[in-house]
Structure formats: structure tokens, C-alpha cells
mmCIF file of C-alpha atoms and ligand atoms in Angstrom:
data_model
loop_
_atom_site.group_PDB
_atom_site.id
_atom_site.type_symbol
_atom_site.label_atom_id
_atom_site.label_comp_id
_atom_site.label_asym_id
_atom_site.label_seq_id
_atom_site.Cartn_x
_atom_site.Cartn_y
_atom_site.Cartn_z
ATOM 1 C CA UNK J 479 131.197 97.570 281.816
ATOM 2 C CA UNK J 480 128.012 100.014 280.777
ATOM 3 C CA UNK J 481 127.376 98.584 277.512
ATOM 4 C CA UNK J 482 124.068 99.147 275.968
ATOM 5 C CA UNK J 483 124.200 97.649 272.396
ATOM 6 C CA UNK J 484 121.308 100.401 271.263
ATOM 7 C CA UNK J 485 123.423 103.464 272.745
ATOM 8 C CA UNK J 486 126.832 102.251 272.064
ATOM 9 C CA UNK J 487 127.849 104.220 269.303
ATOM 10 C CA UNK J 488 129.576 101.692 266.510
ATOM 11 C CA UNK J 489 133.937 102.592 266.653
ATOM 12 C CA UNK J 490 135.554 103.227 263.430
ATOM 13 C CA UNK J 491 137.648 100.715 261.798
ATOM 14 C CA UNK J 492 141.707 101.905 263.023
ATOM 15 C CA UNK J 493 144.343 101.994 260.976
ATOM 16 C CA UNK J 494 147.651 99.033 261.750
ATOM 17 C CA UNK J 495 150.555 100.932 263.275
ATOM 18 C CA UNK J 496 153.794 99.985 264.078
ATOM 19 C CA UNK J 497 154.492 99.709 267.432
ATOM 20 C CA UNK J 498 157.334 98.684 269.428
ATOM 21 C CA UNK J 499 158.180 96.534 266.338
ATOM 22 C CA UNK J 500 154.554 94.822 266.196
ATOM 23 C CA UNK J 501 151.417 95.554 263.939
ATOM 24 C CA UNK J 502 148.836 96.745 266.509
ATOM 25 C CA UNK J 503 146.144 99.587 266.258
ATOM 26 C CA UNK J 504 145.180 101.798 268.937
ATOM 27 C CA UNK J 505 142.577 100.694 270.303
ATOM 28 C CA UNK J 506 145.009 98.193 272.077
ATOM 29 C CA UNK J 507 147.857 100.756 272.734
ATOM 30 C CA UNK J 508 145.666 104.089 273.771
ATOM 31 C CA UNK J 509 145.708 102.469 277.129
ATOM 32 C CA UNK J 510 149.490 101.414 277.189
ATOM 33 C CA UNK J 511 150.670 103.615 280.385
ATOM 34 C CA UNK J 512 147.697 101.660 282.316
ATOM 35 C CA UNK J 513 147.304 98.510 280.782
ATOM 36 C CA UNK J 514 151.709 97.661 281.979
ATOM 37 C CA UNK J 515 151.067 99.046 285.596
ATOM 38 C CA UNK J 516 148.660 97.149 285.735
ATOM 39 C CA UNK J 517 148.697 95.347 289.974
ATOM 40 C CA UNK J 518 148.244 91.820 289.160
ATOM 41 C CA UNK J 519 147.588 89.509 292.326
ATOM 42 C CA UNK J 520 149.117 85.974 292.829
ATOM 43 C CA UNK J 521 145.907 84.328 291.968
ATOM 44 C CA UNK J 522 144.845 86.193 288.995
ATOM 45 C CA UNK J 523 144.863 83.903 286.229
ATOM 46 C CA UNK J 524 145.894 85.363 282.371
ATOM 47 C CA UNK J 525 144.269 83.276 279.618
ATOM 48 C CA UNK J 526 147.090 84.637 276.775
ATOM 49 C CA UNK J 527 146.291 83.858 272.462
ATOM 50 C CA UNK J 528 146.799 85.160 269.117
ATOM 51 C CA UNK J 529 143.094 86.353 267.923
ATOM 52 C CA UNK J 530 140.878 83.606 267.191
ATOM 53 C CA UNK J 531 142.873 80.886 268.941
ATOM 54 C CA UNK J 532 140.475 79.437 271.067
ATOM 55 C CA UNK J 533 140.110 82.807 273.381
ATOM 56 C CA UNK J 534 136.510 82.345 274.190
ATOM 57 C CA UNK J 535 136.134 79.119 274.536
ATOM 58 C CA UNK J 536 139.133 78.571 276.876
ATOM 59 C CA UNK J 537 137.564 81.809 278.990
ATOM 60 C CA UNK J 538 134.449 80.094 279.642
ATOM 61 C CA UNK J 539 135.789 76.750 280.219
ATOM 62 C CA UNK J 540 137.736 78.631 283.023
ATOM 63 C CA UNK J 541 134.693 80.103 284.609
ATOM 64 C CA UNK J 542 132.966 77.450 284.451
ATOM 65 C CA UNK J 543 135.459 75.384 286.265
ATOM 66 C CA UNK J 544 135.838 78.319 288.736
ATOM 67 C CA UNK J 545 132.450 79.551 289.193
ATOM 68 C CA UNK J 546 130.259 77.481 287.404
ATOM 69 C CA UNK J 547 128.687 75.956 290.995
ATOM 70 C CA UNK J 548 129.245 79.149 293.169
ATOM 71 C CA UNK J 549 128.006 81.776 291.043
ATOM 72 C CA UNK J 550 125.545 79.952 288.661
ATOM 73 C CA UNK J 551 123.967 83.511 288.275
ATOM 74 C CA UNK J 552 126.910 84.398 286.333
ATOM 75 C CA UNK J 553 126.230 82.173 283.575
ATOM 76 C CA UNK J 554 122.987 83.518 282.638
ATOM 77 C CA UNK J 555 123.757 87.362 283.305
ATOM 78 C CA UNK J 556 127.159 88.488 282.792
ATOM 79 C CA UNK J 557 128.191 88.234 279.139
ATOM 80 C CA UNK J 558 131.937 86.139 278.592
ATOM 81 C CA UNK J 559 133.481 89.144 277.560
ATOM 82 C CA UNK J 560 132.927 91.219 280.847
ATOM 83 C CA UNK J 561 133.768 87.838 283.220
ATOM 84 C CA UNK J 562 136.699 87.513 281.402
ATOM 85 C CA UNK J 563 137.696 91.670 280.551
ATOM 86 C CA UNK J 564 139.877 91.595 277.825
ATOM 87 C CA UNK J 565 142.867 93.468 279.289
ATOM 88 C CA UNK J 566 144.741 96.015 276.583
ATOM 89 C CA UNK J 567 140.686 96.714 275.091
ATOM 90 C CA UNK J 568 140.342 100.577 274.674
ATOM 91 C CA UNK J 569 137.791 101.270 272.701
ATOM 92 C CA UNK J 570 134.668 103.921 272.468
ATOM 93 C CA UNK J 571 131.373 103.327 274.374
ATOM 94 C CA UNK J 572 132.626 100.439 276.850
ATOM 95 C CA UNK J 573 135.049 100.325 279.817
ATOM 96 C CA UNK J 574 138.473 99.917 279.324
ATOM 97 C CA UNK J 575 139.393 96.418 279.882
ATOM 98 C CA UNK J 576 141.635 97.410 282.611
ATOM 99 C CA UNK J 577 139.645 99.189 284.083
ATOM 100 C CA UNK J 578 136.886 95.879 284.752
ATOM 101 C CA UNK J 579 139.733 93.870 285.568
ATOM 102 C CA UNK J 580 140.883 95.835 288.141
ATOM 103 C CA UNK J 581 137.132 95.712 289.284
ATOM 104 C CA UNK J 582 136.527 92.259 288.900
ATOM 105 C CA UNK J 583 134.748 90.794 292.523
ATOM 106 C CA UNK J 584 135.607 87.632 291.492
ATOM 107 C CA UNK J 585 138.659 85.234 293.414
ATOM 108 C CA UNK J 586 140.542 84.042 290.965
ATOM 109 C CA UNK J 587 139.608 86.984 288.604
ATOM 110 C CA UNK J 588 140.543 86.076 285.041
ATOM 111 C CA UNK J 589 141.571 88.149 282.817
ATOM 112 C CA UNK J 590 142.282 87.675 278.866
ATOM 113 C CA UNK J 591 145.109 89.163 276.600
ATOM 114 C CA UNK J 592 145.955 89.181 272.992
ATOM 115 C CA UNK J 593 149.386 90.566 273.440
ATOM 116 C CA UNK J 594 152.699 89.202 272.527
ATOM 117 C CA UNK J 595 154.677 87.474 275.399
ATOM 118 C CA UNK J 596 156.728 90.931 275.530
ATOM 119 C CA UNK J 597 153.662 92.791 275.918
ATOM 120 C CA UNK J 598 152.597 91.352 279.171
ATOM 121 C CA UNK J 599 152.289 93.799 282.369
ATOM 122 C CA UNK J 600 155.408 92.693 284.520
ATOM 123 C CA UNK J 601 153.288 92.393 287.564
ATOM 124 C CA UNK J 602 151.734 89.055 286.489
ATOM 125 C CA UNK J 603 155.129 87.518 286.590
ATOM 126 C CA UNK J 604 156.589 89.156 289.353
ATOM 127 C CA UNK J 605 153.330 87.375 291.536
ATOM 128 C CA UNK J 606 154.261 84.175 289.410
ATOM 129 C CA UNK J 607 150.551 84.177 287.926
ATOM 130 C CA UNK J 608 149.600 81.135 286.450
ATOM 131 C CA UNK J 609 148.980 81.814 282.848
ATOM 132 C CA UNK J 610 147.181 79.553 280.060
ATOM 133 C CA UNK J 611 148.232 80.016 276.294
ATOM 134 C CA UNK J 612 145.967 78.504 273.582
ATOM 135 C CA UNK J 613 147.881 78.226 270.470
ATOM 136 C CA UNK J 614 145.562 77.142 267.080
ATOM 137 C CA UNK J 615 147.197 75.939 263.597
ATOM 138 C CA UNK J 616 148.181 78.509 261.394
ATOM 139 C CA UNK J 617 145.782 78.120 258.463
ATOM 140 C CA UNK J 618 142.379 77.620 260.749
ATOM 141 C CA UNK J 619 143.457 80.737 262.880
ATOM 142 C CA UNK J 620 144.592 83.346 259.495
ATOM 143 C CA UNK J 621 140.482 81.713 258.076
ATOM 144 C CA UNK J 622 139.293 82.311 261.378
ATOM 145 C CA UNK J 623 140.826 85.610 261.812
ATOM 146 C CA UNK J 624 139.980 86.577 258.120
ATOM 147 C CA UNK J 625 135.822 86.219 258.575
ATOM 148 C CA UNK J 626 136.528 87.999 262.100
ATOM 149 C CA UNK J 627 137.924 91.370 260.709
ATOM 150 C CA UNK J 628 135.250 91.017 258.127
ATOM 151 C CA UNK J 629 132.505 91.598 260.737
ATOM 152 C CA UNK J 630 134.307 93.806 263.927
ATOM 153 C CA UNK J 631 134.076 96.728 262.897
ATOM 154 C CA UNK J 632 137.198 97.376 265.702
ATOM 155 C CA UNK J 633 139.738 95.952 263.377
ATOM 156 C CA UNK J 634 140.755 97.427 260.102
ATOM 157 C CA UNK J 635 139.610 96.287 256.420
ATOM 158 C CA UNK J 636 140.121 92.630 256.014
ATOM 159 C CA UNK J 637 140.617 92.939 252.200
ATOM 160 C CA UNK J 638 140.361 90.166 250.160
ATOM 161 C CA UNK J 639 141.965 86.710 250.603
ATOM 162 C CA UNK J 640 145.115 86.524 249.079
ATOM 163 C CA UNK J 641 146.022 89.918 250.492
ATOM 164 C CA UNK J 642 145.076 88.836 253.860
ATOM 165 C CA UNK J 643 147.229 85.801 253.530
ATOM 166 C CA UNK J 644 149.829 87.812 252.298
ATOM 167 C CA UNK J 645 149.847 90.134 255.328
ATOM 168 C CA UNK J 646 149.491 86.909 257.623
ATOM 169 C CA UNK J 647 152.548 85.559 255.882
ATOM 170 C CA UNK J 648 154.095 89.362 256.648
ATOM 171 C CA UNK J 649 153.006 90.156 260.508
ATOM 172 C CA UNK J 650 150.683 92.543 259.861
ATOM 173 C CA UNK J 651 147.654 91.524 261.155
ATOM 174 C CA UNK J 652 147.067 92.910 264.634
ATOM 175 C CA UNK J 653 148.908 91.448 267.272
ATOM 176 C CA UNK J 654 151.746 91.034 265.301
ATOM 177 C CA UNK J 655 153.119 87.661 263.257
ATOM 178 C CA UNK J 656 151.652 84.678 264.043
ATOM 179 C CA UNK J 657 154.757 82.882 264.082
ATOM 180 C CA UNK J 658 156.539 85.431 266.773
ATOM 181 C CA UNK J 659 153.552 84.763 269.041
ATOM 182 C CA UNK J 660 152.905 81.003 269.210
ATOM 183 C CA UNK J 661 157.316 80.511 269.397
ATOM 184 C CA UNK J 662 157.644 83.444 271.613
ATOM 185 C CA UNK J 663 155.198 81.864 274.458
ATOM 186 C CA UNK J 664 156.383 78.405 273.638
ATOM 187 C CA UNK J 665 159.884 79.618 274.564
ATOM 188 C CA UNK J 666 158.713 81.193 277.499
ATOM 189 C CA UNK J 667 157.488 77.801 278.765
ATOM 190 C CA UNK J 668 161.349 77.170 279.813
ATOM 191 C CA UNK J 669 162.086 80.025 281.985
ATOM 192 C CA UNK J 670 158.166 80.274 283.340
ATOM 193 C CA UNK J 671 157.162 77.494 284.568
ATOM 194 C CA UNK J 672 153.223 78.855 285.928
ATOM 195 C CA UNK J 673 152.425 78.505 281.939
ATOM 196 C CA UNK J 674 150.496 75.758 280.461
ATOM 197 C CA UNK J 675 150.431 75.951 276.431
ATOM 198 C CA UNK J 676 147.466 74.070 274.781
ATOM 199 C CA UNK J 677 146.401 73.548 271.242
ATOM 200 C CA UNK J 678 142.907 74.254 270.199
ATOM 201 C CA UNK J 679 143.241 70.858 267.897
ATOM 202 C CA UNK J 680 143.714 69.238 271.413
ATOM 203 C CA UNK J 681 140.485 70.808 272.736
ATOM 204 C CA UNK J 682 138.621 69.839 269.152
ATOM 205 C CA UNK J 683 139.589 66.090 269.872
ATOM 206 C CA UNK J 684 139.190 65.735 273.597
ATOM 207 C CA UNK J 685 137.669 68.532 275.363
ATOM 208 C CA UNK J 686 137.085 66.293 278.498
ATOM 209 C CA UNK J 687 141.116 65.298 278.553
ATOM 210 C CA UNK J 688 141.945 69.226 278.170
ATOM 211 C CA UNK J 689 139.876 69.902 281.286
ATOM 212 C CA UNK J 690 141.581 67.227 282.832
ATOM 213 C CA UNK J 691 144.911 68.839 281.967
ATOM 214 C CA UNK J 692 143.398 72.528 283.067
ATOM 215 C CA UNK J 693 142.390 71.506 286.623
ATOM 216 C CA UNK J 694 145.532 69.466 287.097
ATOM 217 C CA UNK J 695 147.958 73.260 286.433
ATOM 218 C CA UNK J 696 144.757 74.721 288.360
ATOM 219 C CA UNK J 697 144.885 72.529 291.032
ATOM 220 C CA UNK J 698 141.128 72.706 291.067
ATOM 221 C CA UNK J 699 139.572 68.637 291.735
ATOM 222 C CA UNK J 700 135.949 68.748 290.105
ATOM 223 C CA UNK J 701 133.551 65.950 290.419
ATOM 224 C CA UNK J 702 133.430 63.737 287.296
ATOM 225 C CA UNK J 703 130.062 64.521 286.916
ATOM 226 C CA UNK J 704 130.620 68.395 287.306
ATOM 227 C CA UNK J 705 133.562 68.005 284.854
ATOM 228 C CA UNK J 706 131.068 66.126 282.201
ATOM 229 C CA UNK J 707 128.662 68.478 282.810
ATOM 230 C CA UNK J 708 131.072 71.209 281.791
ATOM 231 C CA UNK J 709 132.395 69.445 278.471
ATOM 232 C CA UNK J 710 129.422 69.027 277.455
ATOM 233 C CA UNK J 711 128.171 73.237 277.986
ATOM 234 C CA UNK J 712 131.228 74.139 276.314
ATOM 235 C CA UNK J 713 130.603 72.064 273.113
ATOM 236 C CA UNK J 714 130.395 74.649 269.545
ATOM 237 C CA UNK J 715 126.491 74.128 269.119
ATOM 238 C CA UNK J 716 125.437 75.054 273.034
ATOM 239 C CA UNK J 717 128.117 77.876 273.269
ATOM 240 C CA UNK J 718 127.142 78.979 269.254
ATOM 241 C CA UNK J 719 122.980 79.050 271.221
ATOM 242 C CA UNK J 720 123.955 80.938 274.109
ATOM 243 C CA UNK J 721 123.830 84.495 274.845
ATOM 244 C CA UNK J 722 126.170 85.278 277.100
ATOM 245 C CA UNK J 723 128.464 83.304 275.137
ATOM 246 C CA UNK J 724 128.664 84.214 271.481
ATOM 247 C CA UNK J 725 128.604 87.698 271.583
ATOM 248 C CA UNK J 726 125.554 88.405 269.947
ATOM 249 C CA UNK J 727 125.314 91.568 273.081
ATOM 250 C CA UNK J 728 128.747 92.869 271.722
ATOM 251 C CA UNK J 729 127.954 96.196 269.931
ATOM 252 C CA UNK J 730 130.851 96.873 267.359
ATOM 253 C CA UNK J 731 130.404 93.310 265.379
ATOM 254 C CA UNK J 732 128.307 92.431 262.203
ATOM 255 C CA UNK J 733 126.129 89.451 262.769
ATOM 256 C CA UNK J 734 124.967 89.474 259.256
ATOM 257 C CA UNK J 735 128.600 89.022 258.061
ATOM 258 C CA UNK J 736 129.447 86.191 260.358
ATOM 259 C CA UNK J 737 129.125 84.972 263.306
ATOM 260 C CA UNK J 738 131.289 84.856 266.131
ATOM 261 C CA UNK J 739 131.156 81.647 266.716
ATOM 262 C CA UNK J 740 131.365 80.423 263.010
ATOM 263 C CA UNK J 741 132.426 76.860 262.720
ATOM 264 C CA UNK J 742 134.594 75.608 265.279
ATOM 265 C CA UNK J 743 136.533 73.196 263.293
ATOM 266 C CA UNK J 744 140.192 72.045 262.540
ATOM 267 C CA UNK J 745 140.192 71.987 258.858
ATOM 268 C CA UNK J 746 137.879 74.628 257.702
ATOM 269 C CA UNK J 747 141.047 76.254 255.612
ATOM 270 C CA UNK J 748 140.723 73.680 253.058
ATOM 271 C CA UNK J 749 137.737 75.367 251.992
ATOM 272 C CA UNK J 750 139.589 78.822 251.602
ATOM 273 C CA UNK J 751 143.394 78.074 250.552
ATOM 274 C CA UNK J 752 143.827 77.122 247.025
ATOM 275 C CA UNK J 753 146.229 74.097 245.970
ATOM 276 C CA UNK J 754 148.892 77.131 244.843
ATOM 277 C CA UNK J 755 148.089 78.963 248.323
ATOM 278 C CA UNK J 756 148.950 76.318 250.355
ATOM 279 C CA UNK J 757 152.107 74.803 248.827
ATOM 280 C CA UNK J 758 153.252 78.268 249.124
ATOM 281 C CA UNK J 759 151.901 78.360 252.357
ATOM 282 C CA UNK J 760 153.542 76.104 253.904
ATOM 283 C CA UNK J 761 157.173 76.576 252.012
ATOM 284 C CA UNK J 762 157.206 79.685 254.006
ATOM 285 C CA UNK J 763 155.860 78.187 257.068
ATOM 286 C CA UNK J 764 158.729 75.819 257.007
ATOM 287 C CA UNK J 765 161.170 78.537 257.006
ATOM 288 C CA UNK J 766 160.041 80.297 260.031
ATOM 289 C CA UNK J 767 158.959 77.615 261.949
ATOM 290 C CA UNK J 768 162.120 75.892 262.750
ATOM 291 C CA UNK J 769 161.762 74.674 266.181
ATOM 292 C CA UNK J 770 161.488 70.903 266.324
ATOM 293 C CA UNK J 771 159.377 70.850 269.461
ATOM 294 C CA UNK J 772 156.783 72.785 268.921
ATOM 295 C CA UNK J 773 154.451 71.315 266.617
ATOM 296 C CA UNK J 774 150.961 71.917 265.418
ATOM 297 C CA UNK J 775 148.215 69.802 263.187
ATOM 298 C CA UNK J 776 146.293 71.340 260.696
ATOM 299 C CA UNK J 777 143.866 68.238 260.670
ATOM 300 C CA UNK J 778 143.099 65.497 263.111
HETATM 301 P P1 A3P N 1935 136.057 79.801 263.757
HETATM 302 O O1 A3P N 1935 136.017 81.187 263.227
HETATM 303 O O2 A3P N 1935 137.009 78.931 263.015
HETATM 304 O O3 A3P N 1935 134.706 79.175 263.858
HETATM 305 P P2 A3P N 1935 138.546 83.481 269.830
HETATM 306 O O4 A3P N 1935 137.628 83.208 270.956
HETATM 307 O O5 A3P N 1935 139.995 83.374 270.174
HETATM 308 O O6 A3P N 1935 138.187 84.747 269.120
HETATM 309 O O7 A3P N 1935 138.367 82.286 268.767
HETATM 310 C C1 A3P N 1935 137.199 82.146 268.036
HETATM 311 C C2 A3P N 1935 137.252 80.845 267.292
HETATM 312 O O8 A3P N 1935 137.075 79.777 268.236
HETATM 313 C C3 A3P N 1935 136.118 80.716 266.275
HETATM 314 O O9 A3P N 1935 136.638 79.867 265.253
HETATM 315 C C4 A3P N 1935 135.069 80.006 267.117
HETATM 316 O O10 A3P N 1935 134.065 79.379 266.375
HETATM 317 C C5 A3P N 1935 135.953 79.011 267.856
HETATM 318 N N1 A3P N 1935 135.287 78.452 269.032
HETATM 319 C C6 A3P N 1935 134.791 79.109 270.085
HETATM 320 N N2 A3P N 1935 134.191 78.255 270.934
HETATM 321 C C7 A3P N 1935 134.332 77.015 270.393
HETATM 322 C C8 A3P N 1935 133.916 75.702 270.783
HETATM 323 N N3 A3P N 1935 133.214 75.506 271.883
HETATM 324 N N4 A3P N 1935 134.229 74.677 269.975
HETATM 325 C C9 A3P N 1935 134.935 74.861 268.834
HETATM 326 N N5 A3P N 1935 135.354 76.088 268.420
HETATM 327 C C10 A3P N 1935 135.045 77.146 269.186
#
């Protein structure tokens, strides 16, 4: 990817559209034709979430596990972003994310997607790709997501806060409803076996146990000292300090609005949702969220 933050010329904020029944824009649908011929390759590995699920951090954990002894270069010159191209990306002044991931040198390459379960480029299953979904509670990810639009200037006008949660409640935040996307991969878990779902709660509590659980559907056996020495580079405050990691080098986001990495917690909506917001909140939640099995915390 050629992306010089002083050149890159700052891509207007899209309008949502409607497409193929989910709210997307087109900066993740210019590239459609592409993005589902994509050639995916048995070991590729697709790292699948709703916006601000955990993407990032699950990305780096991955390369880390992957590369983090072979190519230790990587970790001080190749921002997250590019390691881990963000397939369905289409946007002015840097590569299409297609386009790096079919370019990627690395074995496994891994490659990241917001798109809904029906979104996904049939070649990944037809080569039975093992793919990772990182599923967050609703009211952290909606906060998350909320600051997020505030500062990328990629994704259209956050509003203010009620509206926002309105249009969470409604699906029309990009990517779609919430509630399609974190049921729609949890279903697929029972026809597609190569998927392992994880909770960013999980990864809050125990990062060292989630590893555990990643190398075991990996099949990758780290050291335990390589394995601590991994949970402890991925924690919030070391990823929040690093370059390459918190996307202080991405052009089209306002640093002075928020950060990227903001505050990592499970929680953080009680400082956002009103008493009234939440009841409501989760009276609606309740109605669309009817499977018994799939169950998230909103605190730990
Ligand atoms: P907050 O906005 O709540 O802080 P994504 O990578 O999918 O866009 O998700 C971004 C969210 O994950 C942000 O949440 C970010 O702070 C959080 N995050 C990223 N790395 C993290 C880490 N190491 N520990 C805790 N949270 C992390």
C-alpha cells in the first residue's frame, strides 16, 4: 500500500446505501466484482467482526503468533493495517484492500473483513479457510463505534447520541445490524466448522487463555514464554504507544477527536447510555436476540 499520510488526500465522508438488503457505503462495495472473486488459498486465515469488535487487536495478536519470531522486522515497519489488508477497503489515495491481499508475501497471509457472513468471497470456504470471528457486547461496540465515525472521516456523520443509538437499534450503521451479524456468524458455526467465535469480554478478562484457545484452532504450539511475551505486547497501554499499531500513520482519521485506540474496556457504555436509554435498550435487545446460546456480557 503507497500511503503517504502528507500526500494522501483526506476521502469525503459517503453517504449509507442500501445494498443487497444491508446499510453499507461505497467505499466497501466500489470494489464488489473483485473483492467476491477474490482466490483465497487453504491457509489464508479471515479474521471476520462487526466494526469496533476487537478487529485490531485480534489482527495483531495473529501476527504476532505467526510472525512475531520470523519476521520481527515486521513489527516495527509495516503498519497493522497493511499486515492485515482489510479486504472490501476501496477508498481514495491507498490500495484497495484486495489488491494487498492478493500481494501479501506472507504464509499464512491474513486478511480482515467487516462484512456480513453473506458477504464473504465463496473461495474462502470452498478451500475450508479457517476463519476467526470476534464478537463484542452490544452497548461497548454501538460507544465504540459512535467515537469511531466521529473521527474517520471514511464513514458518514455520526450525529448525535440518541440518533446514533436509534440507527444502531435500526441497522443502519455500516455493515448492517448488529444483531444480523453477531447471530448470522454464530449460526454459521454449525455448518462451518474452520470458525472459531470469540468475545472481546473474553480477551478483556484473560488474554493469555484466548491465545491459548487461538493456537489450539491454529494448531500453532508457542513456547510459554513466547506466548507471555505476546499477552503482554498486546495489552491496551503498549498497543495504545505503538506506531504501527494504533493507527496514528492512517491518513483519513482525526486524532484530535479520538483516538483509535480509546479505552479498551467492557463497560465504558455506562458512561454514555442514560437510565431511560438502556431500559429501552435492552427491551429491544431482548426481542431480537432470541437465541439461548449465544450469549454476551456487558460487564465482567
Ligand atoms: P474502544 O473504542 O472501546 O476503546 P476495532 O479494531 O475492531 O476497530 O476495535 C477497536 C476497539 O478495540 C477500540 O475500543 C479499541 O480501543 C479496542 N482495542 C484495541 N486493542 C485493544 C487492546 N489491546 N485491549 C483492549 N481493547 C482494545
Amino acid at each position: 500500500m503507497s500511503l503517504d499520510p502528507e500526500k494522501a488526500a483526506v476521502p469525503s465522508r459517503p453517504e449509507l446505501l442500501d445494498f443487497h438488503g444491508v446499510s453499507m457505503t461505497h467505499y466497501f462495495t466500489d470494489n464488489w466484482e473483485n473483492i467476491q472473486n477474490f482466490q483465497a488459498r487453504p491457509d489464508d486465515v479471515l479474521i471476520a467482526t462487526y466494526p469496533k469488535a476487537g478487529t485490531t487487536w485480534v489482527s495483531y495478536i495473529l501476527d504476532l503468533l505467526y510472525f512475531g519470531k520470523t519476521a520481527p522486522e515486521r513489527q516495527t515497519s509495516i503498519p497493522i493495517y497493511q499486515r492485515v489488508p482489510f479486504l472490501e477497503i476501496a477508498i481514495p489515495s491507498i490500495e484497495p484492500g484486495k489488491d494487498l491481499a492478493d500481494k501479501l508475501p506472507t504464509s499464512p497471509r491474513l486478511i480482515k473483513t467487516h462484512f456480513p457472513v453473506q458477504f464473504v468471497p465463496k473461495s474462502f470456504w470452498e478451500q475450508n479457510c479457517r476463519m476467526i470471528y470476534v464478537a463484542r457486547n452490544a452497548k461497548d461496540n454501538i460507544v465504540s463505534f459512535f467515537h469511531f465515525d466521529q473521527m474517520t472521516m471514511i464513514q458518514p456523520e455520526a450525529g448525535d447520541w440518541t440518533s446514533y443509538l436509534q440507527r444502531f437499534k435500526e441497522g443502519k450503521l455500516v455493515f448492517g445490524s448488529w444483531y444480523d451479524h453477531v447471530n448470522d456468524w454464530w449460526k454459521k458455526k454449525q455448518t462451518y466448522s474452520n470458525l472459531h467465535y470469540m468475545f472481546f469480554e473474553d480477551l478483556v478478562e484473560d488474554t493469555g487463555r484466548e491465545i491459548d484457545k487461538l493456537c489450539c484452532f491454529l494448531g500453532l504450539s508457542l513456547s510459554a514464554e513466547d506466548k507471555k511475551q505476546i499477552t503482554g505486547g498486546v495489552q491496551f497501554d503498549n498497543m495504545k504507544k505503538n506506531k504501527m499499531t494504533n493507527y496514528s500513520t492512517f491518513p483519513a482519521m482525526d486524532f484530535k477527536i479520538s483516538t483509535f485506540m480509546r479505552k479498551g474496556k467492557v463497560g465504558d457504555w455506562k458512561n454514555h447510555f442514560t437510565v431511560a436509554q438502556s431500559e429501552e435498550f435492552d427491551d429491544d435487545y431482548k426481542k431480537k436476540m432470541k437465541d439461548p446460546t449465544l450469549n454476551f456480557r456487558s460487564e465482567i
